Coordinates of C-alpha atoms and ligand atoms in Angstrom, one line a residue:
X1 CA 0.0 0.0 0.0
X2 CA 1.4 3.6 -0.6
X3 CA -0.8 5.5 1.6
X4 CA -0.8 5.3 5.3
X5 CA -4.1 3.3 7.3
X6 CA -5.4 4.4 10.3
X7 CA -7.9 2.3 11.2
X8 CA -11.1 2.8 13.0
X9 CA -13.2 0.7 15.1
X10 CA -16.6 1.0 16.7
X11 CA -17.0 -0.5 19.9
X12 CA -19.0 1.5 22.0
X13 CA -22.5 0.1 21.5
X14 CA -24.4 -1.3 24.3
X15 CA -24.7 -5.0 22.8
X16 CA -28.3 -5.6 25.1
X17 CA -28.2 -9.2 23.5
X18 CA -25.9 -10.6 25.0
X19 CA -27.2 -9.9 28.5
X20 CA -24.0 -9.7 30.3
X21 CA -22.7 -7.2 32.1
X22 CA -19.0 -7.8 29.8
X23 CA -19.0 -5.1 27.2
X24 CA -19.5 -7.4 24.2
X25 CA -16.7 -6.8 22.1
X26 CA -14.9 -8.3 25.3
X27 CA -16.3 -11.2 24.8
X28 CA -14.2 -14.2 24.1
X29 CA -13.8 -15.9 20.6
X30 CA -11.1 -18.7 20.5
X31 CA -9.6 -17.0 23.9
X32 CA -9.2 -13.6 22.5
X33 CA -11.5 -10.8 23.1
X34 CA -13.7 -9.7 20.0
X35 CA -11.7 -6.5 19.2
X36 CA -8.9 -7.9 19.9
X37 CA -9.5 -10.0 16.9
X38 CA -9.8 -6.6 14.8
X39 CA -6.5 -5.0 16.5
X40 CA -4.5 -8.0 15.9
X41 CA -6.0 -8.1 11.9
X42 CA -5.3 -4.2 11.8
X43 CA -1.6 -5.0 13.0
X44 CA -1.4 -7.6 10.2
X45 CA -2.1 -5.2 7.8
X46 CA 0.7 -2.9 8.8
X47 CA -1.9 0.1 9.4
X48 CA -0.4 2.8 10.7
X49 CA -2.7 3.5 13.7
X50 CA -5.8 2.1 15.0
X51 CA -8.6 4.2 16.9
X52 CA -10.8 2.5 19.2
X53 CA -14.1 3.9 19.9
X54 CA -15.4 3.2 23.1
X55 CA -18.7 4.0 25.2
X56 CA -20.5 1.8 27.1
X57 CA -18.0 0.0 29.5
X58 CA -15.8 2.1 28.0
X59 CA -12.9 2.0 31.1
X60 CA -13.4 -2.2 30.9
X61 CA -13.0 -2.3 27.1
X62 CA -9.7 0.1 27.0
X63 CA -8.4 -2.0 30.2
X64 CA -9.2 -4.8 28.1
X65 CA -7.8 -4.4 25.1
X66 CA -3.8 -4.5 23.8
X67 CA -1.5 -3.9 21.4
X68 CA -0.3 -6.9 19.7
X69 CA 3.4 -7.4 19.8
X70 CA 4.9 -6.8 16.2
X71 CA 8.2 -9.0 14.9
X72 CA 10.3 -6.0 13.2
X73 CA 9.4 -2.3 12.3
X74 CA 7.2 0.3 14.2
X75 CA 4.4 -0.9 17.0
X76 CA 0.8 -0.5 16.1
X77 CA -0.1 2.8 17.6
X78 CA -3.3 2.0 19.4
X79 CA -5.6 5.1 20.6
X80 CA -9.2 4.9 22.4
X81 CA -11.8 7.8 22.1
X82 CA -15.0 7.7 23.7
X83 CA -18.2 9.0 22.1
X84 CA -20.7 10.0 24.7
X85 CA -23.9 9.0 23.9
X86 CA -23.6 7.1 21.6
X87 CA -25.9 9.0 19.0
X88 CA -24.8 6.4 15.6
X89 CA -22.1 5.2 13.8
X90 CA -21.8 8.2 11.8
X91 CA -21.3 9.9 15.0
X92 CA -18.9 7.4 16.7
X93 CA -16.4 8.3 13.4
X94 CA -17.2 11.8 14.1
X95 CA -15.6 11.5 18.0
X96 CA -12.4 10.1 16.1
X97 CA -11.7 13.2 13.1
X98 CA -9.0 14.9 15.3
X99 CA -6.9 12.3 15.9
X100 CA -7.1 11.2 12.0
X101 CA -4.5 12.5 10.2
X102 CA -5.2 14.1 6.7
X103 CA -2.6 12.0 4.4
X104 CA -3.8 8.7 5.2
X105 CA -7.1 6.2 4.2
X106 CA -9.6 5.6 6.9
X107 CA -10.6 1.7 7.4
X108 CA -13.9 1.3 9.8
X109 CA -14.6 -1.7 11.0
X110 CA -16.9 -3.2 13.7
X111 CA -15.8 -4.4 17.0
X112 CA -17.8 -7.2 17.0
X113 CA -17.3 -8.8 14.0
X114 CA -13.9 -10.6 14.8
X115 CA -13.6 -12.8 11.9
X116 CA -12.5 -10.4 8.8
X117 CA -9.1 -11.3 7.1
X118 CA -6.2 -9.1 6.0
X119 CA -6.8 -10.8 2.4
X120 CA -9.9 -9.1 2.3
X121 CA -9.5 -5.6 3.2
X122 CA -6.2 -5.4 1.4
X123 CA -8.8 -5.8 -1.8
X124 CA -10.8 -3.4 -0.1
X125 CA -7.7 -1.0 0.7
X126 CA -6.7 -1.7 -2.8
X127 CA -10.5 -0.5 -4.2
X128 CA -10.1 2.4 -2.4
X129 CA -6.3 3.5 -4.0
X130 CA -6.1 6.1 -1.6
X131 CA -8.9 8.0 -3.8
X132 CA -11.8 6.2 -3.4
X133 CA -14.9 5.2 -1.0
X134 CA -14.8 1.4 -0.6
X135 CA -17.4 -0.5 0.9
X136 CA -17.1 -4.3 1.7
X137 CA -20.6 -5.7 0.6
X138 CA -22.3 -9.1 0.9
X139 CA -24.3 -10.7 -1.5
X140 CA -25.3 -14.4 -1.0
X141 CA -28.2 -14.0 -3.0
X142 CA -30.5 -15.2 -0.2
X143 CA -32.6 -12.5 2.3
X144 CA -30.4 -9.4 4.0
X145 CA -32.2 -9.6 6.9
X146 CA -32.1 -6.2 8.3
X147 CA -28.9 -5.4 7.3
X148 CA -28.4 -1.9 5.2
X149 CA -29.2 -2.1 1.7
X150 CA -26.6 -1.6 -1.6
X151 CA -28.8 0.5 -3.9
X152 CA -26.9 0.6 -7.4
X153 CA -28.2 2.4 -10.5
X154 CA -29.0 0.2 -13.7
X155 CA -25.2 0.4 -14.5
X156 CA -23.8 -1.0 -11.1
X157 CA -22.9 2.1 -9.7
X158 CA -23.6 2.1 -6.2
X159 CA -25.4 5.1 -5.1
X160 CA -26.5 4.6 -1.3
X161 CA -27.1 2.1 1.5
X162 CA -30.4 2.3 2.6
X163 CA -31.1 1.1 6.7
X164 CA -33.6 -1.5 6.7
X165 CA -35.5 0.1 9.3
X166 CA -35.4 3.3 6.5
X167 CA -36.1 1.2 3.5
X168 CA -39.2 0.8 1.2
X169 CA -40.6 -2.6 0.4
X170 CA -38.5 -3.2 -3.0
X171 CA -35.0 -2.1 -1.3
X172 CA -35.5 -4.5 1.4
X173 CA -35.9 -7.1 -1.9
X174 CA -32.2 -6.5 -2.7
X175 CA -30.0 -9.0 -1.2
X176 CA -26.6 -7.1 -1.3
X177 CA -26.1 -5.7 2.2
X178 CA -23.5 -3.4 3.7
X179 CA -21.0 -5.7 6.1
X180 CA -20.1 -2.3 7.9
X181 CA -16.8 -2.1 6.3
X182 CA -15.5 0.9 4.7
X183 CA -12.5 2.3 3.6
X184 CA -11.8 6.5 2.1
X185 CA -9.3 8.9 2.1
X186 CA -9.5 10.9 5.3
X187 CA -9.4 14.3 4.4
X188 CA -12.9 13.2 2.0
X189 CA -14.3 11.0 4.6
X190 CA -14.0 14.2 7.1
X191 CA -16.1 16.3 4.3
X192 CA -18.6 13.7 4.4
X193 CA -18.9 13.4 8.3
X194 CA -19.6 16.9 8.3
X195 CA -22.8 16.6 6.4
X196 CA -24.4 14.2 8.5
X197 CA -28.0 14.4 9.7
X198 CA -29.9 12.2 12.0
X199 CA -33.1 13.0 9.8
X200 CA -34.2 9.5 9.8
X201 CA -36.4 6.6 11.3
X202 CA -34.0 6.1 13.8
X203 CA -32.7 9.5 15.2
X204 CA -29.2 8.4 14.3
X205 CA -26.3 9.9 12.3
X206 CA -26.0 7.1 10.4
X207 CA -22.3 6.5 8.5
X208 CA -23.6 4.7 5.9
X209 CA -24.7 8.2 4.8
X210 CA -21.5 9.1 3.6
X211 CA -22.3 7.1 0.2
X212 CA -24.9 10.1 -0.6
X213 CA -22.5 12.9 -0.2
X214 CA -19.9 11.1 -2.1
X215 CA -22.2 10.1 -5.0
X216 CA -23.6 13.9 -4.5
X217 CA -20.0 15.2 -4.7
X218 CA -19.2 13.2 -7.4
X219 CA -16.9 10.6 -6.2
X220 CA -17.1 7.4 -7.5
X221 CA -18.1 4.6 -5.5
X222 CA -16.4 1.0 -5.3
X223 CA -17.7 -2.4 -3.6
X224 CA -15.8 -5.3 -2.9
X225 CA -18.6 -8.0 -2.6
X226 CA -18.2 -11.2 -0.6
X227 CA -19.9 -14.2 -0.3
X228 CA -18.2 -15.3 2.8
X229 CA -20.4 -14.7 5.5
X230 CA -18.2 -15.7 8.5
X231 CA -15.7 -12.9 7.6
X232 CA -18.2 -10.4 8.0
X233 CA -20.5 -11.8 10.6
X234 CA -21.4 -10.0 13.7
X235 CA -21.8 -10.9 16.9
X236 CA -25.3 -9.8 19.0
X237 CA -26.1 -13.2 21.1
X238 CA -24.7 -16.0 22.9
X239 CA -25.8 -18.2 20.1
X240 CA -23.9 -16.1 17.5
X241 CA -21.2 -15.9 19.5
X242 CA -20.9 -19.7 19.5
X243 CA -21.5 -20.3 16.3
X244 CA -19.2 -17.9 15.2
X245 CA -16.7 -19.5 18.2
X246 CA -17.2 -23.1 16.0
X247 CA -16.7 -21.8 12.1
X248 CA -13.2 -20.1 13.4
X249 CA -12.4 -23.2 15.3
X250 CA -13.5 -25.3 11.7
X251 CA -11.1 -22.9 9.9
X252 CA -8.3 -23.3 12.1
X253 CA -8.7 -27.3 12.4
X254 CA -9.4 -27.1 8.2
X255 CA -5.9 -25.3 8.2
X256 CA -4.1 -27.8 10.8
X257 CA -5.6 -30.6 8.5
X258 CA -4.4 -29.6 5.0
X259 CA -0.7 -29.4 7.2
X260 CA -1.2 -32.6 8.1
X261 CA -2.1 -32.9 11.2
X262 CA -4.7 -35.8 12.0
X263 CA -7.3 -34.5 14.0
X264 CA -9.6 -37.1 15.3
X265 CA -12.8 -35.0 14.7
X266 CA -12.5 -31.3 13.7
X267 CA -15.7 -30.4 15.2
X268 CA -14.9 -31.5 18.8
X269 CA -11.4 -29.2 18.5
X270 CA -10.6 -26.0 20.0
X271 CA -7.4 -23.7 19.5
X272 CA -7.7 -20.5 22.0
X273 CA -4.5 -19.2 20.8
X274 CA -1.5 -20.5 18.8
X275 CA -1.0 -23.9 17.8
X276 CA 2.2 -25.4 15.9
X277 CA 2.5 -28.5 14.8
X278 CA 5.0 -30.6 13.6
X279 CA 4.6 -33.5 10.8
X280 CA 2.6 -36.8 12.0
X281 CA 0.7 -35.1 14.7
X282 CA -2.7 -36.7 16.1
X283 CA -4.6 -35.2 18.3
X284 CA -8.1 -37.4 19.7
X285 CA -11.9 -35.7 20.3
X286 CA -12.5 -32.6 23.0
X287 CA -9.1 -31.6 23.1
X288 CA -8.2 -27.6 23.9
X289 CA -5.3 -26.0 23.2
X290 CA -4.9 -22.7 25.1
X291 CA -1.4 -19.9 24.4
X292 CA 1.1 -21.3 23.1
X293 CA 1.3 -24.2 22.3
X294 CA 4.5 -26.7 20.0
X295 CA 3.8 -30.2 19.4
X296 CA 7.1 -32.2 17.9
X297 CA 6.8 -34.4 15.3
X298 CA 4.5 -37.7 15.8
X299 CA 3.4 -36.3 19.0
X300 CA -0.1 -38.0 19.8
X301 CA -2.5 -36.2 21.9
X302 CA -5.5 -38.8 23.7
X303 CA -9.0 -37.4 24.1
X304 CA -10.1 -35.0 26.6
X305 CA -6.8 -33.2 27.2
X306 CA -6.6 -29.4 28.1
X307 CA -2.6 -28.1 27.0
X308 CA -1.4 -24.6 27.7
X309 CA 1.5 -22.7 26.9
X310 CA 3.4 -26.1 26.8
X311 CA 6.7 -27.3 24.2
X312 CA 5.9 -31.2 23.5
X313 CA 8.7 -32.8 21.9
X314 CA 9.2 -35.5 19.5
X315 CA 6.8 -38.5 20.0
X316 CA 5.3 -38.0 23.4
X317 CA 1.9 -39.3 24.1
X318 CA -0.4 -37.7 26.3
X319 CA -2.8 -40.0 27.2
X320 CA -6.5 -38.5 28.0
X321 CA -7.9 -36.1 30.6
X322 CA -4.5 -34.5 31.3
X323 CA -4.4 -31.2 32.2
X324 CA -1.2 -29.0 31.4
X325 CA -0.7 -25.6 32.3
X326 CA 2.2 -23.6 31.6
X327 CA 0.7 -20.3 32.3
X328 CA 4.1 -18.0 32.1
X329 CA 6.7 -20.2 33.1
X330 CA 5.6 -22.6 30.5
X331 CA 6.1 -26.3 30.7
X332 CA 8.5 -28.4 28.6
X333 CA 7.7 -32.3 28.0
X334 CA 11.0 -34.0 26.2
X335 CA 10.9 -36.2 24.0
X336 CA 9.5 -39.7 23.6
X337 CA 8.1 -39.2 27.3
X338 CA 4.5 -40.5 28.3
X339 CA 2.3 -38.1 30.5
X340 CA -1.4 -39.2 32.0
X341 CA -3.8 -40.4 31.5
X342 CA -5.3 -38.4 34.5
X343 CA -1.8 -36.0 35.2
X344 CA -1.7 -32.7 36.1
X345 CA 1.9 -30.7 34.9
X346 CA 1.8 -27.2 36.2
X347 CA 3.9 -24.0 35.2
X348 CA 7.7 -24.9 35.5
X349 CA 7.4 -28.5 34.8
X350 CA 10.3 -29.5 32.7
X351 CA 10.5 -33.1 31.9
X352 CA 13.7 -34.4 29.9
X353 CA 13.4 -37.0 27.6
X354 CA 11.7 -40.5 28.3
X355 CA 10.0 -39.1 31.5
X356 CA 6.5 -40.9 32.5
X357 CA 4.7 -39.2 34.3
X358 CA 1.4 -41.3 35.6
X359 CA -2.1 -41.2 36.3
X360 CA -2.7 -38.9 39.1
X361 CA 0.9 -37.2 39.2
X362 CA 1.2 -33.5 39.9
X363 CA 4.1 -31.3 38.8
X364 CA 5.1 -27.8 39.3
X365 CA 7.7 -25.9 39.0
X366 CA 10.5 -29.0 39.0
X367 CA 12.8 -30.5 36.5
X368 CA 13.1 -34.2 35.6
X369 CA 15.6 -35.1 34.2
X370 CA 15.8 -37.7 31.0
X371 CA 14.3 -41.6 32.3
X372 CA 12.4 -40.3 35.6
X373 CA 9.4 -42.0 36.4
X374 CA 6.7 -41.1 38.7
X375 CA 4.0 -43.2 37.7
X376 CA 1.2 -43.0 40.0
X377 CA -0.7 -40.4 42.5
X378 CA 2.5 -38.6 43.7
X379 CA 3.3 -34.9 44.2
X380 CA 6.4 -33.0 42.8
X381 CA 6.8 -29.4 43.9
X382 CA 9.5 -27.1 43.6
X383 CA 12.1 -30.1 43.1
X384 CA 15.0 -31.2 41.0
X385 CA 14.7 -34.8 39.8
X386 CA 17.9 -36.6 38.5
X387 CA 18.1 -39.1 35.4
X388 CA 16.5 -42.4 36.1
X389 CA 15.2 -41.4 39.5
X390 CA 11.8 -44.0 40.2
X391 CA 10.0 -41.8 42.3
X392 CA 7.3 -44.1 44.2
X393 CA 3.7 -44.4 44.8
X394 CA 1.4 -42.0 46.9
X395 CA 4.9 -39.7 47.3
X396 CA 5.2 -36.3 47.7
X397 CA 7.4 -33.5 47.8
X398 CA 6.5 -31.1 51.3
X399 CA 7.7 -28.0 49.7
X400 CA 5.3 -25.3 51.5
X401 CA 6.0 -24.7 55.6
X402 CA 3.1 -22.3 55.9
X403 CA 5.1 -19.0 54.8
X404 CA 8.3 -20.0 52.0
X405 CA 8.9 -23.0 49.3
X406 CA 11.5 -25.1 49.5
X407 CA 13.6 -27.3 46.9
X408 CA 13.9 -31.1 46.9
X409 CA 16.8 -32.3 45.2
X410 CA 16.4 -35.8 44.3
X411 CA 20.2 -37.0 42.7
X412 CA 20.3 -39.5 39.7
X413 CA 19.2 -43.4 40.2
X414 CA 17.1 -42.6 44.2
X415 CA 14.6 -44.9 44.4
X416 CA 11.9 -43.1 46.4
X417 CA 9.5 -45.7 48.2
X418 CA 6.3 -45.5 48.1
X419 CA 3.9 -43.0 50.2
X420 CA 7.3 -41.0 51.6
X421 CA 7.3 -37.5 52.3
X422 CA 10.3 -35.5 51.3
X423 CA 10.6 -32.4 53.6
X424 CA 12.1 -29.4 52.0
X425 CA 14.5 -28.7 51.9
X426 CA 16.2 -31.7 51.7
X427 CA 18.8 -33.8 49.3
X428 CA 18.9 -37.6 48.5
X429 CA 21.6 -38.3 47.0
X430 CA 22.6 -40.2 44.5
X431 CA 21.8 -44.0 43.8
X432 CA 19.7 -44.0 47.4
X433 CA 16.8 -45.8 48.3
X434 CA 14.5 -44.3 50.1
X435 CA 12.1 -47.1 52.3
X436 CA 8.4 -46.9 51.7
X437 CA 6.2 -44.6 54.5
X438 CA 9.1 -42.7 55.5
X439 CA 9.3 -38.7 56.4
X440 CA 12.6 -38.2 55.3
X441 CA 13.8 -34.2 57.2
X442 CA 17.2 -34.6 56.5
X443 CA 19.6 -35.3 53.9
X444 CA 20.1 -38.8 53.1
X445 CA 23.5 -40.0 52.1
X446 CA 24.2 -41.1 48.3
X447 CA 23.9 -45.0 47.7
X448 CA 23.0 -45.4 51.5
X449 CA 18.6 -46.7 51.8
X450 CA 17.0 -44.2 54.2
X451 CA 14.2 -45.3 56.3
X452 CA 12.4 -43.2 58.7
X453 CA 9.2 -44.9 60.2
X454 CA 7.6 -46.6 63.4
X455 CA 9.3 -50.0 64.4
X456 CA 7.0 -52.9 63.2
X457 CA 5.7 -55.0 66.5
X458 CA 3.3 -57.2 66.8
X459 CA 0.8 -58.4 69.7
X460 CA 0.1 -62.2 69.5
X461 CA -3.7 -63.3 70.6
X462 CA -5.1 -59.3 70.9
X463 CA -8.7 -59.3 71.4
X464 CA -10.8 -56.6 69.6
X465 CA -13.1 -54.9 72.0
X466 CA -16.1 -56.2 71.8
X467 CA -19.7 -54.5 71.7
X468 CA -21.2 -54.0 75.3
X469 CA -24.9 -55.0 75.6
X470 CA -27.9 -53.3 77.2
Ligands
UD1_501 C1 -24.7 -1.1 10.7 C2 -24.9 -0.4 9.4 C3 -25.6 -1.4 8.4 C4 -24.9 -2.6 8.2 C5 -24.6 -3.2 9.6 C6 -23.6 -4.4 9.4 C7 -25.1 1.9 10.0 C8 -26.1 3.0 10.2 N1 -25.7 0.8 9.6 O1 -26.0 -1.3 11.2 O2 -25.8 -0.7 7.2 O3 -25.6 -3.5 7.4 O4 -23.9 -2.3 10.4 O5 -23.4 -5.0 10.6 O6 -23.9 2.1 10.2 N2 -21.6 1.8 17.4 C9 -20.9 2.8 18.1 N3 -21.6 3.9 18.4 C10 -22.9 4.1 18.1 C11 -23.5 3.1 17.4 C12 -22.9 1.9 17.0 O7 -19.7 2.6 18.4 O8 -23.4 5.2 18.4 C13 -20.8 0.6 17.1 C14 -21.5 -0.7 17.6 O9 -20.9 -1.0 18.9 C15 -21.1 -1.7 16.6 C16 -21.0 -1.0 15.3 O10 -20.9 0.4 15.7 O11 -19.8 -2.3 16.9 C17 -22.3 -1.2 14.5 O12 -23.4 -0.7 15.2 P1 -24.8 -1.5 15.1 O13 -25.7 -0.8 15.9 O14 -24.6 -2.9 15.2 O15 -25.1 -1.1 13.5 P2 -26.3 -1.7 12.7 O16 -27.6 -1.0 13.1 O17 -26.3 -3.2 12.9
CA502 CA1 -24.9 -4.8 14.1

């Protein structure tokens, strides 16, 4: 593009549909906020700035909202203005004129329609040529509902959009609708604002107006039209919400698919975030994937797994209902190791290659290194687990003494008996055993077997008490 784009995008209506007290372009689409969707598509487009324009909820929608981080070059400039009341959308532009500049092209779009692609409003941006007013259109050839009309003249020109609630009987017959997508120089777009009346059904100052003065002016017009209705689709309700929630989930599992990746049903899938995969990748039914998330080559996922902000290496399995959670810290499972079915790996689990990790095993913020096993309903906080380690049964790491954490440093080859308590902080060193049931409080010697627990005794012929009667 050789013009500068500042970008534009309403977000300040009420969205009473929704019937939540969240501003609704704050609700949540595959884990992102509804205009965050637009923000992030207006950074991929390289515009120059973007202009949010708030109202209702106005101090939850700017706390709400980022800018998205950008690999090289300038950072998206990202401004809020509120319009207060909210009086139309010719009148939410309006509230953004002084912060447009004159030399660039003005792109609305809607805060609530989350799906449009940079593909698409380059054509747009492209309709425009920095001379132009471009609208995106739809035309499905089915009913507009009560969308605004495209009214063209027997040559195609389009001449206005007419608001269904504003439109005669044969208007309302036309099935090319306005998606609410518009792009125009500024300095024209400004000219145009300035003439806009609320003389209407409505009492609003309606931006879809602006087609009039331009055609009056004697600007040509230009439309884009599109047939793909998820691009431009708006969300008002819960339902629409979730329907929109499954076609971007379809698109991203279509686009995981055609990589490769062997999903086991594409319509029990859900990416809330950023998925990579790697070649020979399966992933079972009801699986979410939240941040970030790497999966290594031939890395099969079971059913029913939730994975965030996670690295999983070369052929891992992850067997179903695991739960892992790398929240900042991020959790790194090596390669070739098996996790679950039923485990739990928390932020700062780091698990070398060949680690299994069994059913009922949580682990947070400790590193085991390549061949440690702890296979069944044990407890590893805050420790550092050596290679080969076989870390028992019912064991757990006591890393918490009320007020500080303490590290467990297990050396390579303990055996840790089963249903022990490791009070941190405390060493085992190398090639120890540790003896089933014991508290161990104090460091236990490398190769030595530790055992701290009651001396077994017996009672020969002891009597049960017995019920008393009466
Ligand atoms: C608008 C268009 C209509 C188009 C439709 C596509 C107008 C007059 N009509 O209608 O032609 O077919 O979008 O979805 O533009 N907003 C504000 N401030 C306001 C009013 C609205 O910020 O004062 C925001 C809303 O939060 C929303 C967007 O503008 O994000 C669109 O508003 P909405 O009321 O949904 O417009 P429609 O009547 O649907
Ligand atoms: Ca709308």
């Amino acid at each position: 593009m050789t013009f500068p784009v500042d970008v534009v995008v309403m977000a300040a209506g009420k969205g009473t549909r929704m019937k939540s007290l969240r501003p609704k372009v704050l609700h949540r689409l595959g884990g992102r906020a509804l205009a965050q969707h637009v923000i992030d598509c207006a950074a991929r487009l390289s515009a120059r700035s973007v202009v949010v324009i708030t109202g209702h909820g106005a101090e939850l929608v700017e706390a709400g909202l980022s800018t998205p981080p950008v690999a090289e070059g300038e950072p998206l400039a990202l401004r809020y203005v509120r319009q207060e009341p909210q009086l139309g959308t010719g009148h939410a532009v309006q509230q953004a004129v002084p912060v447009l500049p004159d030399d660039g092209v003005v792109l609305v779009l809607n805060g609530d329609v989350p799906l449009i692609e940079p593909g698409t409003l380059q054509q747009l941006l492209q309709a425009c040529g920095g001379q132009h007013l471009a609208l995106l259109s739809v035309d499905t050839g089915s009913d507009a509902g009560s969308y605004g009309r495209l009214l063209r003249a027997p040559d195609g020109a389009v001449q206005a959009i007419v608001e269904f609630k504003d439109a005669t009987d044969a208007q309302r017959r036309t099935t090319e609708w306005y998606s609410g997508v518009m792009a125009a120089p500024a300095r024209l777009l400004k000219s145009w604002l300035a003439q806009l009346t609320n003389n209407n059904s409505q009492g609003e100052y309606y931006l879809t107006d602006v087609v009039r003065h331009a055609v009056a002016g004697g600007h040509g017009v230009r439309a884009i039209v599109t047939d793909d209705e998820v691009q431009v689709a708006g969300v008002n309700s819960p339902q629409q919400l979730a329907e929109l929630e499954r076609a971007y989930q379809r698109r991203a599992a279509d686009r995981l698919m055609a990589q490769g990746v062997r999903l086991a049903d594409p319509a029990r899938f859900d990416v809330r975030g950023e998925l990579v995969c790697g070649q020979d990748v399966e992933i079972d039914v009801n699986c979410v994937f939240e941040g970030t998330v790497e999966l290594g080559q031939g890395v099969r996922i079971g059913a029913h797994c939730v994975v965030a902000n996670a690295r999983i290496d070369a052929g891992v399995v992850i067997h179903p209902f695991t739960h892992i959670d790398g929240d900042r810290q991020g959790v790194v499972v090596g390669a070739g190791s098996l996790v679950g079915p039923f485990a739990r790996l928390r932020p700062g689990a780091r698990l070398g290659a060949e680690v299994h990790i069994g059913n009922f095993v949580e682990v947070k913020n400790s590193t085991l290194a390549d061949g440690a096993k702890a296979n069944h309903l044990a407890y590893l906080g805050d420790a550092t687990v050596g290679e080969r380690v076989n870390y028992g049964a019912g064991s757990i790491t006591a890393n918490y003494d009320g007020a500080n954490k303490h590290r467990t440093v297990i050396e390579a080859d303990v055996h840790v008996g089963s249903n022990s308590v490791l009070v941190a902080p405390v060493t085992l060193g190398a090639g120890g055993t540790v003896g089933a049931g014991s508290v161990i409080t104090k460091d236990a010697p490398a190769g030595a077997l530790s055992v701290v627990r009651g001396k077994p005794f017996t009672v020969p012929g002891w009597k049960r008490p017995a019920k008393k009667s009466g």
